[in-house]
Short mmCIF file of C-alpha atoms and ligand atoms in Angstrom, two decimals:
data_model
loop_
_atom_site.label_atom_id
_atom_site.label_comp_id
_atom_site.label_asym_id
_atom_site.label_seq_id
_atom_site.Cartn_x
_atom_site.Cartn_y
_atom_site.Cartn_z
CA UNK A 1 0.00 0.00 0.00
CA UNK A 2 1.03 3.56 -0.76
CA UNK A 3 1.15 6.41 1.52
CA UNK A 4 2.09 8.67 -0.97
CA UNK A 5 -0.36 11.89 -2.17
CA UNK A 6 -3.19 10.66 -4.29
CA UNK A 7 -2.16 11.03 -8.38
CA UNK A 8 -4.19 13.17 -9.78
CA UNK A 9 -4.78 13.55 -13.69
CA UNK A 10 -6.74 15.75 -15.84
CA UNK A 11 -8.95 15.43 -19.26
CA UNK A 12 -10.41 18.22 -21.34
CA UNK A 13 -12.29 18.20 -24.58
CA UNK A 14 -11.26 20.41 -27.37
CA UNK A 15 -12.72 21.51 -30.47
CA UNK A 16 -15.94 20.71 -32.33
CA UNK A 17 -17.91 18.59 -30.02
CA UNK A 18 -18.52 15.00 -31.28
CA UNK A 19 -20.65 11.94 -30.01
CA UNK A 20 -18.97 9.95 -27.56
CA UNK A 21 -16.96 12.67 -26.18
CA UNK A 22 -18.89 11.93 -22.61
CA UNK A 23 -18.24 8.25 -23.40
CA UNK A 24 -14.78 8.95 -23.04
CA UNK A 25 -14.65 11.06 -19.84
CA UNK A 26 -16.41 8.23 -17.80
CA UNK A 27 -14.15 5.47 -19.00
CA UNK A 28 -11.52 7.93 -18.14
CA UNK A 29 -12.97 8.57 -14.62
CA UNK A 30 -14.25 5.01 -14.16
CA UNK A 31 -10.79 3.81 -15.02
CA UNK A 32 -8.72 6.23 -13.06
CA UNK A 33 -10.61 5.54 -10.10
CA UNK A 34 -9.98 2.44 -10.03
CA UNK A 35 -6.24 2.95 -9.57
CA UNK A 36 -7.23 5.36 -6.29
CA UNK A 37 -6.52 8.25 -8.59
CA UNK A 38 -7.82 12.00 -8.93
CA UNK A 39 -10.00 13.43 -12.50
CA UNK A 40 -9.24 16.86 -12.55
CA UNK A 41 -12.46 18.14 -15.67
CA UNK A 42 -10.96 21.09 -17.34
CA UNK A 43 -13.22 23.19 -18.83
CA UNK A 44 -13.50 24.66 -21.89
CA UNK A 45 -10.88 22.79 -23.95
CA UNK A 46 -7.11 24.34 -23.56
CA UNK A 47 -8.97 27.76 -22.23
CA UNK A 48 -9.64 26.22 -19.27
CA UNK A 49 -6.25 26.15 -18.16
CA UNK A 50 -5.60 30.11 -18.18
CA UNK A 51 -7.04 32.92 -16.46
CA UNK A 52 -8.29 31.98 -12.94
CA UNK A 53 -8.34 28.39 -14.57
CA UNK A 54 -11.99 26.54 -14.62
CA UNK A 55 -11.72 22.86 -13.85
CA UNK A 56 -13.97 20.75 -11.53
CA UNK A 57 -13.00 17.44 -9.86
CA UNK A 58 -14.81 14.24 -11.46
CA UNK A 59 -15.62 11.32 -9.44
CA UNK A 60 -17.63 7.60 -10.17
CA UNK A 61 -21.41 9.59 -9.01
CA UNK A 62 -20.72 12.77 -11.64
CA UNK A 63 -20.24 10.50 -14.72
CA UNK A 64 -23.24 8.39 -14.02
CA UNK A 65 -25.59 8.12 -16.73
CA UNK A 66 -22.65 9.62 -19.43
CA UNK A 67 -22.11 6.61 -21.40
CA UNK A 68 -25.41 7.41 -24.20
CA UNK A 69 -25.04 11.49 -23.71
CA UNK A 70 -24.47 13.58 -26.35
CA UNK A 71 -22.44 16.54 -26.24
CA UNK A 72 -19.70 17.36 -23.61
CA UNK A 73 -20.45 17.55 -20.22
CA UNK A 74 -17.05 19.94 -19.31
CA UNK A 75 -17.85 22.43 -22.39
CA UNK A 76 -15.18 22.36 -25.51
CA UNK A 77 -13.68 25.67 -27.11
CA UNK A 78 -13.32 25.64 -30.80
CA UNK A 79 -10.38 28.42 -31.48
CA UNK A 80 -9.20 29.78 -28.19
CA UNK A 81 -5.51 31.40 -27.23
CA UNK A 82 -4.01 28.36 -28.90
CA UNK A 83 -3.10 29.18 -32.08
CA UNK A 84 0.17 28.46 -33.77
CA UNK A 85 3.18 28.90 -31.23
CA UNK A 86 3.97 32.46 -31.45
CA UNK A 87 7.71 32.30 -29.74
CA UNK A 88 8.13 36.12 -29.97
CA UNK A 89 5.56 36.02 -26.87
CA UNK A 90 6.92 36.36 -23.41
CA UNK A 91 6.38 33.18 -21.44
CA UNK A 92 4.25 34.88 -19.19
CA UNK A 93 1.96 35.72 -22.93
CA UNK A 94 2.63 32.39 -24.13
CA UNK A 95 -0.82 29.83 -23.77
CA UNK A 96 1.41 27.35 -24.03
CA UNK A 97 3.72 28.05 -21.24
CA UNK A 98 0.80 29.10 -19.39
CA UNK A 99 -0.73 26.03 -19.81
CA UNK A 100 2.14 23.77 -18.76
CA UNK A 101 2.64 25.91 -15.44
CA UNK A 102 -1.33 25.33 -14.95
CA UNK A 103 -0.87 21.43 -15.50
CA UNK A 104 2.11 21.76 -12.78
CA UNK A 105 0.38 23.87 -10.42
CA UNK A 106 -2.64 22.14 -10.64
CA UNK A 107 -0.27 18.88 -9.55
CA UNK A 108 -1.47 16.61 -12.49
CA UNK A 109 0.67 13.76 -13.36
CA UNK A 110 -1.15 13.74 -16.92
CA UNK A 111 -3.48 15.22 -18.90
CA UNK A 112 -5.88 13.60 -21.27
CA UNK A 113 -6.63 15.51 -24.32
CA UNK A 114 -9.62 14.50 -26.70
CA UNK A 115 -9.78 16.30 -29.71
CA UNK A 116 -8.66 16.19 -33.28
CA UNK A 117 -5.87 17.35 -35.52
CA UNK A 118 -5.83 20.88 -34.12
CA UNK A 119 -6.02 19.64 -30.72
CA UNK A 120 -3.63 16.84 -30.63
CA UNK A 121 -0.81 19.36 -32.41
CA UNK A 122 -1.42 21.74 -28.63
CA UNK A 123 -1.47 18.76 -26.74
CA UNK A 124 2.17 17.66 -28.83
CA UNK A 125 3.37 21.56 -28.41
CA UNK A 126 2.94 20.90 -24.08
CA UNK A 127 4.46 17.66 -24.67
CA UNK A 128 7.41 19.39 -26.01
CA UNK A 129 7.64 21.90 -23.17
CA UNK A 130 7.57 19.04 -20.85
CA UNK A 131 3.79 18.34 -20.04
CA UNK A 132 2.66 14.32 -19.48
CA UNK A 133 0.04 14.43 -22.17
CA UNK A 134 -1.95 11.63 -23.77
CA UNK A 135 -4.45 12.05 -26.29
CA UNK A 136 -7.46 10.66 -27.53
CA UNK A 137 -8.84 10.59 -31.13
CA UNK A 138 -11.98 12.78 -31.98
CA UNK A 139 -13.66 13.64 -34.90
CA UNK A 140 -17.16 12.58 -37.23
CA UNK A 141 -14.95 13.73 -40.31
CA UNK A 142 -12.70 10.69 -39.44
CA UNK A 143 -9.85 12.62 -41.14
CA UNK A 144 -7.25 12.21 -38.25
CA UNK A 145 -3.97 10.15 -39.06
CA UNK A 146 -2.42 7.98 -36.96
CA UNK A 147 -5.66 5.73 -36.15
CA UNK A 148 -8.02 3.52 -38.54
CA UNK A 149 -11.11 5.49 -36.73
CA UNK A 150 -11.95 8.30 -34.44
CA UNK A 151 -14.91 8.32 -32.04
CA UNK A 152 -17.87 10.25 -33.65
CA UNK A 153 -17.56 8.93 -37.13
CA UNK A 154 -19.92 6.04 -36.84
CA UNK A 155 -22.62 8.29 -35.17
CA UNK A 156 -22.17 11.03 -37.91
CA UNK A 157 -22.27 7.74 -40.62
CA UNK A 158 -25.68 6.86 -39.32
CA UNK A 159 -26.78 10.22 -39.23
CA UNK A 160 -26.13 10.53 -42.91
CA UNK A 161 -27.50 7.09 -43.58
CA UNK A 162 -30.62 7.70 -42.51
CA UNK A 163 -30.77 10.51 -44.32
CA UNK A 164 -30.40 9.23 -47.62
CA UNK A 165 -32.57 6.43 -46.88
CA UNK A 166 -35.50 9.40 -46.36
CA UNK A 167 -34.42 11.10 -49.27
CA UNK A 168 -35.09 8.56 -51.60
CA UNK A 169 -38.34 7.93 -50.70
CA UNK A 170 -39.39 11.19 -51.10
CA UNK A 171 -36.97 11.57 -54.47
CA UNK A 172 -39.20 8.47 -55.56
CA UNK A 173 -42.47 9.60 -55.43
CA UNK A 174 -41.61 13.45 -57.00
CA UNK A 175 -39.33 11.95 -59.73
CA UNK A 176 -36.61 14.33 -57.85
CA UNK A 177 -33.36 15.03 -57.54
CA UNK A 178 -32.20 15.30 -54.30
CA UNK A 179 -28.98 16.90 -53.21
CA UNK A 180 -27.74 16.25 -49.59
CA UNK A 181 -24.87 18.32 -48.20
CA UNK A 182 -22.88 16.19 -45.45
CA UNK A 183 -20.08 17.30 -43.08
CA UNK A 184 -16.32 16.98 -44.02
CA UNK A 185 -13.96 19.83 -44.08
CA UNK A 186 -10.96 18.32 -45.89
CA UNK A 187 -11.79 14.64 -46.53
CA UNK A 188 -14.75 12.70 -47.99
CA UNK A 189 -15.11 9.19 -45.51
CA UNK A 190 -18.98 10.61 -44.06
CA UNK A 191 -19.82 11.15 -47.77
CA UNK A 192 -18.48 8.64 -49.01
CA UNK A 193 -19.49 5.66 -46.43
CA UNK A 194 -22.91 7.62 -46.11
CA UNK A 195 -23.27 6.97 -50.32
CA UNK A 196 -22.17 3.64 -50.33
CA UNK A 197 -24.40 2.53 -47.05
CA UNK A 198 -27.55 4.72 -48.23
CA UNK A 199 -27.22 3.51 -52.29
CA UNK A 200 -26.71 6.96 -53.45
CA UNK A 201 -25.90 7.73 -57.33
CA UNK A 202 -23.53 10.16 -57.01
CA UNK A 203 -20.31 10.62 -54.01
CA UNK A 204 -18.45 14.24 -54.73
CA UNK A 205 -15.64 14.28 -52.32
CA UNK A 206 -12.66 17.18 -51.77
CA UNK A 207 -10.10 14.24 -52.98
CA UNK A 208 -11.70 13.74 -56.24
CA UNK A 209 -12.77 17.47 -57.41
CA UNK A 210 -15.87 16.87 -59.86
CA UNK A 211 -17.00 18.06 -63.43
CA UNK A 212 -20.58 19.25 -62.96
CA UNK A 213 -21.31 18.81 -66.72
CA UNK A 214 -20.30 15.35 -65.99
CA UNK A 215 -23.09 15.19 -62.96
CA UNK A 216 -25.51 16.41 -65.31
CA UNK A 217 -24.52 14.26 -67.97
CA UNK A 218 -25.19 11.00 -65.81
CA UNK A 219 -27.93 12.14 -64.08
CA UNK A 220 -29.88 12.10 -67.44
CA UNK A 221 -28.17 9.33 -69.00
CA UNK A 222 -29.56 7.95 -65.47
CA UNK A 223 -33.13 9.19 -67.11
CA UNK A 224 -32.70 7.68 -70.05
CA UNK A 225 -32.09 4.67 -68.85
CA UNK A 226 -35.40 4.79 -66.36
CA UNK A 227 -34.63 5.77 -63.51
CA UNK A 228 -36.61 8.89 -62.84
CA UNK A 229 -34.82 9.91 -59.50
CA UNK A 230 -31.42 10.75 -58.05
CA UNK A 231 -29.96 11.15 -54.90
CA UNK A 232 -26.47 12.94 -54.72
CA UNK A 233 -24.06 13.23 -51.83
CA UNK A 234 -21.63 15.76 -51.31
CA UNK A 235 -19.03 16.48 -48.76
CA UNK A 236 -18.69 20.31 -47.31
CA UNK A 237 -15.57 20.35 -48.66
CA UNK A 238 -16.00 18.97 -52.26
CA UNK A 239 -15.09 21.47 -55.53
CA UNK A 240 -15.81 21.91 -59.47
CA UNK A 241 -12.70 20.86 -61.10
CA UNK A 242 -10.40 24.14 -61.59
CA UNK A 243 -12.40 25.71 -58.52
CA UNK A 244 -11.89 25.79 -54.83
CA UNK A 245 -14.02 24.90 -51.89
CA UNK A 246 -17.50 26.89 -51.50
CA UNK A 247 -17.83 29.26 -47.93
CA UNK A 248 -20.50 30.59 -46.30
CA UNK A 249 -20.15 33.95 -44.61
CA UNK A 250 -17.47 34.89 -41.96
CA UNK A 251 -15.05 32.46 -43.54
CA UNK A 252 -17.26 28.99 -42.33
CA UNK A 253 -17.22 26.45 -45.15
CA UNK A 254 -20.58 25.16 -46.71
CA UNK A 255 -22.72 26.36 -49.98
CA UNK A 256 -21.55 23.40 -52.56
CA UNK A 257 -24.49 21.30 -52.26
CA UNK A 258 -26.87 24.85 -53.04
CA UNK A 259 -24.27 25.44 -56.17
CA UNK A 260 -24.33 21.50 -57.09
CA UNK A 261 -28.37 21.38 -56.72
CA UNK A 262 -28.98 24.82 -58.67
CA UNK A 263 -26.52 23.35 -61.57
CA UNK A 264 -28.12 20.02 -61.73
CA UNK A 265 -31.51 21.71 -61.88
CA UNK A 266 -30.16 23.70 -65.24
CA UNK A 267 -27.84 21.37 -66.69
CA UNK A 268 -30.74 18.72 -66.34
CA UNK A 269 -34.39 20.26 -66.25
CA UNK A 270 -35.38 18.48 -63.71
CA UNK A 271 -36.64 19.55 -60.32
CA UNK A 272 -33.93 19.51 -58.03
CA UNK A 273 -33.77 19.81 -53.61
CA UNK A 274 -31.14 20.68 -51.25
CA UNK A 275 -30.82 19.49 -48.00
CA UNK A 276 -28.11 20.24 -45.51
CA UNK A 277 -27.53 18.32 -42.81
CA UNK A 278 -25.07 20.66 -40.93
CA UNK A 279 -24.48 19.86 -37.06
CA UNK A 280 -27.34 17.02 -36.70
CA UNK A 281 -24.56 14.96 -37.68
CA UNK A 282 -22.50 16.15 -34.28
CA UNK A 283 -25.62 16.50 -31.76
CA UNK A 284 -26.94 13.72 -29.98
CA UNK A 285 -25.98 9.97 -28.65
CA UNK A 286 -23.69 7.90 -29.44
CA UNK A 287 -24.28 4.92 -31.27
CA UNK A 288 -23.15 1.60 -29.69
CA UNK A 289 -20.08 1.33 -31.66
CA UNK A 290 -19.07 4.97 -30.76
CA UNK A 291 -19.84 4.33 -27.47
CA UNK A 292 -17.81 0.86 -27.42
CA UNK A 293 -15.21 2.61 -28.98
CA UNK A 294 -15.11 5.65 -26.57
CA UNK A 295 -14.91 3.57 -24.04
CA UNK A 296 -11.68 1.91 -25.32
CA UNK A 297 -10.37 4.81 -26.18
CA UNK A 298 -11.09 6.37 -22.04
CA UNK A 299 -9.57 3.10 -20.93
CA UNK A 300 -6.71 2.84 -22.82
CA UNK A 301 -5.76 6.30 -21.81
CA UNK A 302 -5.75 5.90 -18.65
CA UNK A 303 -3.57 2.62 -18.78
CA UNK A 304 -1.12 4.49 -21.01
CA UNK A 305 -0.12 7.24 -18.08
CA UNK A 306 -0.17 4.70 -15.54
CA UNK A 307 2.73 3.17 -17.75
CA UNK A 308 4.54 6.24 -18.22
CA UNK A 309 3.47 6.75 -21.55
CA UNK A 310 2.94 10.43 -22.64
CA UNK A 311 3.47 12.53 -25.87
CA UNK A 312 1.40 9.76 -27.49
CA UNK A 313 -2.34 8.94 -28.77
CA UNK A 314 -4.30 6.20 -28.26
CA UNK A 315 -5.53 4.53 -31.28
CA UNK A 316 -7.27 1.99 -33.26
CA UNK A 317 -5.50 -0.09 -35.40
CA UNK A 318 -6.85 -3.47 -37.02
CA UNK A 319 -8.87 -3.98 -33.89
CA UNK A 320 -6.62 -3.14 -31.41
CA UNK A 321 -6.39 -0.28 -29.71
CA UNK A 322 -2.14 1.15 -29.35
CA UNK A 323 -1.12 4.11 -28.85
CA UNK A 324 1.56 6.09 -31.53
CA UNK A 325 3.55 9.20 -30.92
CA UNK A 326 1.84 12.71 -30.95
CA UNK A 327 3.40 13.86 -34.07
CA UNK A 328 1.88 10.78 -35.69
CA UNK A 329 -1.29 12.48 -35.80
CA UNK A 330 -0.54 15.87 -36.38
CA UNK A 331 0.42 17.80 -39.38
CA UNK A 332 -1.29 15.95 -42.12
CA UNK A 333 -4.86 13.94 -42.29
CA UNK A 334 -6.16 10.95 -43.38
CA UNK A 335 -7.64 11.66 -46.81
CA UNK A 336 -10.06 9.37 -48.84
CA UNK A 337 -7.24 7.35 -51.41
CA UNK A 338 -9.26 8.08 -54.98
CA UNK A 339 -7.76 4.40 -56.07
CA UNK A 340 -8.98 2.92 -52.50
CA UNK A 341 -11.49 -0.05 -52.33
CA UNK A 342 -14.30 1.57 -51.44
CA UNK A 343 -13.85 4.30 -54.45
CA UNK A 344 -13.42 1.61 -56.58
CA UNK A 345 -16.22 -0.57 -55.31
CA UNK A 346 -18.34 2.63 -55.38
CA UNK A 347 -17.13 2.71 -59.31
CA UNK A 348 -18.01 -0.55 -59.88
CA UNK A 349 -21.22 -0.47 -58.93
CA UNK A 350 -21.99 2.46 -61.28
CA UNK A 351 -21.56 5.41 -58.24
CA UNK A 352 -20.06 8.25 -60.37
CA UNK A 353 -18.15 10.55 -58.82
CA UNK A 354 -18.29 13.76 -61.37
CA UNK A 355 -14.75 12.51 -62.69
CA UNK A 356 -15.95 10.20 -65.27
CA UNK A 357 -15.46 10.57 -68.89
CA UNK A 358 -18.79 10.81 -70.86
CA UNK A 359 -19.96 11.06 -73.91
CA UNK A 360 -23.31 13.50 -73.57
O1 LIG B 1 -15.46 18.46 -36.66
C1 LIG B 1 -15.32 18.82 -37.96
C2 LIG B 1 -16.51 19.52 -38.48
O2 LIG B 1 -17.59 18.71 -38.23
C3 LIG B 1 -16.40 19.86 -39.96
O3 LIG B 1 -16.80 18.88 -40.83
C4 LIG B 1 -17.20 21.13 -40.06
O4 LIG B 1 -16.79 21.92 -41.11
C5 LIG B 1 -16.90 21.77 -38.77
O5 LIG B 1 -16.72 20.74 -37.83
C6 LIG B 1 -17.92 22.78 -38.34
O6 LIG B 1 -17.65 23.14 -37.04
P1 LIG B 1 -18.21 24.46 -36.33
O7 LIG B 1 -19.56 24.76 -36.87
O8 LIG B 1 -18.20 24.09 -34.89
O9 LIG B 1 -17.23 25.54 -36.65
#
């Protein structure tokens, strides 16, 4: 037995909020407790460790019920204070320094930081000043390297699924086509598992930038041939061959599905909808496998500090879950391979992606 002072850790969440992010903080707590330690909840992402500091000790009774809940229960900050590492700051300016001296003051051995890219790259800059930091791999847009899946991605998937599956029963019965506008900054995987699972005729991703002539074209060829309706998936982030990605004021990105569903309707004659799904795709609970995977992900943390690990994430790979250094995950993302399997399977099952050569 140990008579030493109780360890203590933290965990914060950081960035856009995702479901399972609760998951995650009661494995955490569950798991920590069970080795007699200390949750220290920062709040507000990073932000929580400046100013007068705004954390809250967790314990078994305050993550009751957390598992299925949506949302995050110790608030996340999207852009705070930690923006790139501006060394021309004095370290009592810097975030970063700031936010190691709170992680010392506030006497945690480690600090468990779920987020994605954006976070992870803070949580690697603390490393590097000498914080214990492990972190844990958030996102729906699935677009973070280093891990086969992050937590929010199913949920998101399902989201989208269903969805499509009510857009083409309405697309049926109006001979329509239907446009549906799905989440993914830089990377396709929601669109592109969302069309494969839902049966939609078209997938426009960012990685394969489309010809809308060549939407049109199969759309009516699609006609032609007797089908009367057409659903079309697009990601956020997709763009026209030659173009760029569409924004929405005050620099937020979003439009393309309006500019894809206004084309189609002229290039094609036919009456044409836009739907975008926008943040239902974050809100809400968990499904199972998010939740499953949360979990893990809480767990798995928690064993990594109590073996000395830090500067690393925890992360799924071919079933297991490992962790792999910081840097792993930071810096580039995981982008949708246009020769991958499920492009190709897409292809062969007549999907077109707007990169198709046609003959009109
Ligand atoms: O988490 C990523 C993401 O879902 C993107 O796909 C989307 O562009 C972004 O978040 C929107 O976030 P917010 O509305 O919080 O700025």
């Amino acid at each position: 037995m140990t008579t030493g002072k109780r360890q203590r850790i933290g965990v914060l969440t950081s960035g856009g909020d995702a479901p399972g992010l609760n998951a995650v903080i009661r494995a955490v707590v569950k798991a920590a407790s069970g080795l007699g330690w200390e949750v220290f909840g920062i709040e507000y992402g990073f932000e929580g460790l400046l100013g007068d500091r705004s954390y809250r000790i967790l314990t078994n009774a305050d993550v009751q019920g957390l598992l299925p809940r949506g949302g995050t229960i110790l608030s996340t900050t999207n852009k705070g204070h930690f923006g790139p590492r501006n060394v021309a700051l004095s370290s009592d300016e810097d975030p970063y320094n700031l936010g190691v001296r709170a992680i010392r003051e506030l006497g945690l051995s480690g600090l468990i930081t779920i987020g994605g890219e954006g976070t992870q790259r803070i949580a690697l800059e603390l490393y590097k000043l000498g914080a214990p930091v492990i972190g844990v791999p958030k996102t729906i847009d699935n677009d973070l390297a280093g891990t086969d899946r992050t937590f929010g991605f199913d949920t998101a998937l399902q989201v989208a699924t269903d969805a499509i599956d009510r857009l083409h029963t309405t697309a049926a019965s109006h001979n329509r086509v239907m446009v549906l506008e799905v989440m993914g900054r830089h990377t396709g995987w929601i669109a592109l598992h969302s069309g494969l699972a839902g049966g939609t005729d078209a997938i426009l991703i960012p990685e394969i930038p489309f010809n809308i002539e060549t939407v049109a074209t199969k759309i009516r060829q699609r006609e032609q041939y007797g089908s009367t309706f057409s659903i079309v998936v697009v990601a956020e982030g997709a763009r026209p061959m030659g173009g760029t990605e569409m924004y929405i004021a005050d620099g937020r990105l979003g439009g393309v599905g309006h500019w894809v569903g206004e084309h189609i309707q002229r290039l094609t004659g036919k009456d044409t909808r836009v739907v975008v799904l926008g943040h239902l795709q974050r809100g809400g609970s968990p499904s199972p496998y998010d939740r499953l995977l949360s979990t893990r992900y809480g767990a798995a943390a928690v064993t990594a500090l109590s073996r000395g690990i830090s500067g690393e994430m925890v992360a799924l790979r071919a079933e297991e879950i490992i962790t792999v250094p910081l840097a792993e995950a930071c810096g580039h993302l995981k982008t949708v391979r246009p020769h991958s399997d499920l492009v190709l399977c897409a292809r062969a099952l007549g999907v077109f992606f707007g990169d198709e050569v046609v003959s009109p």
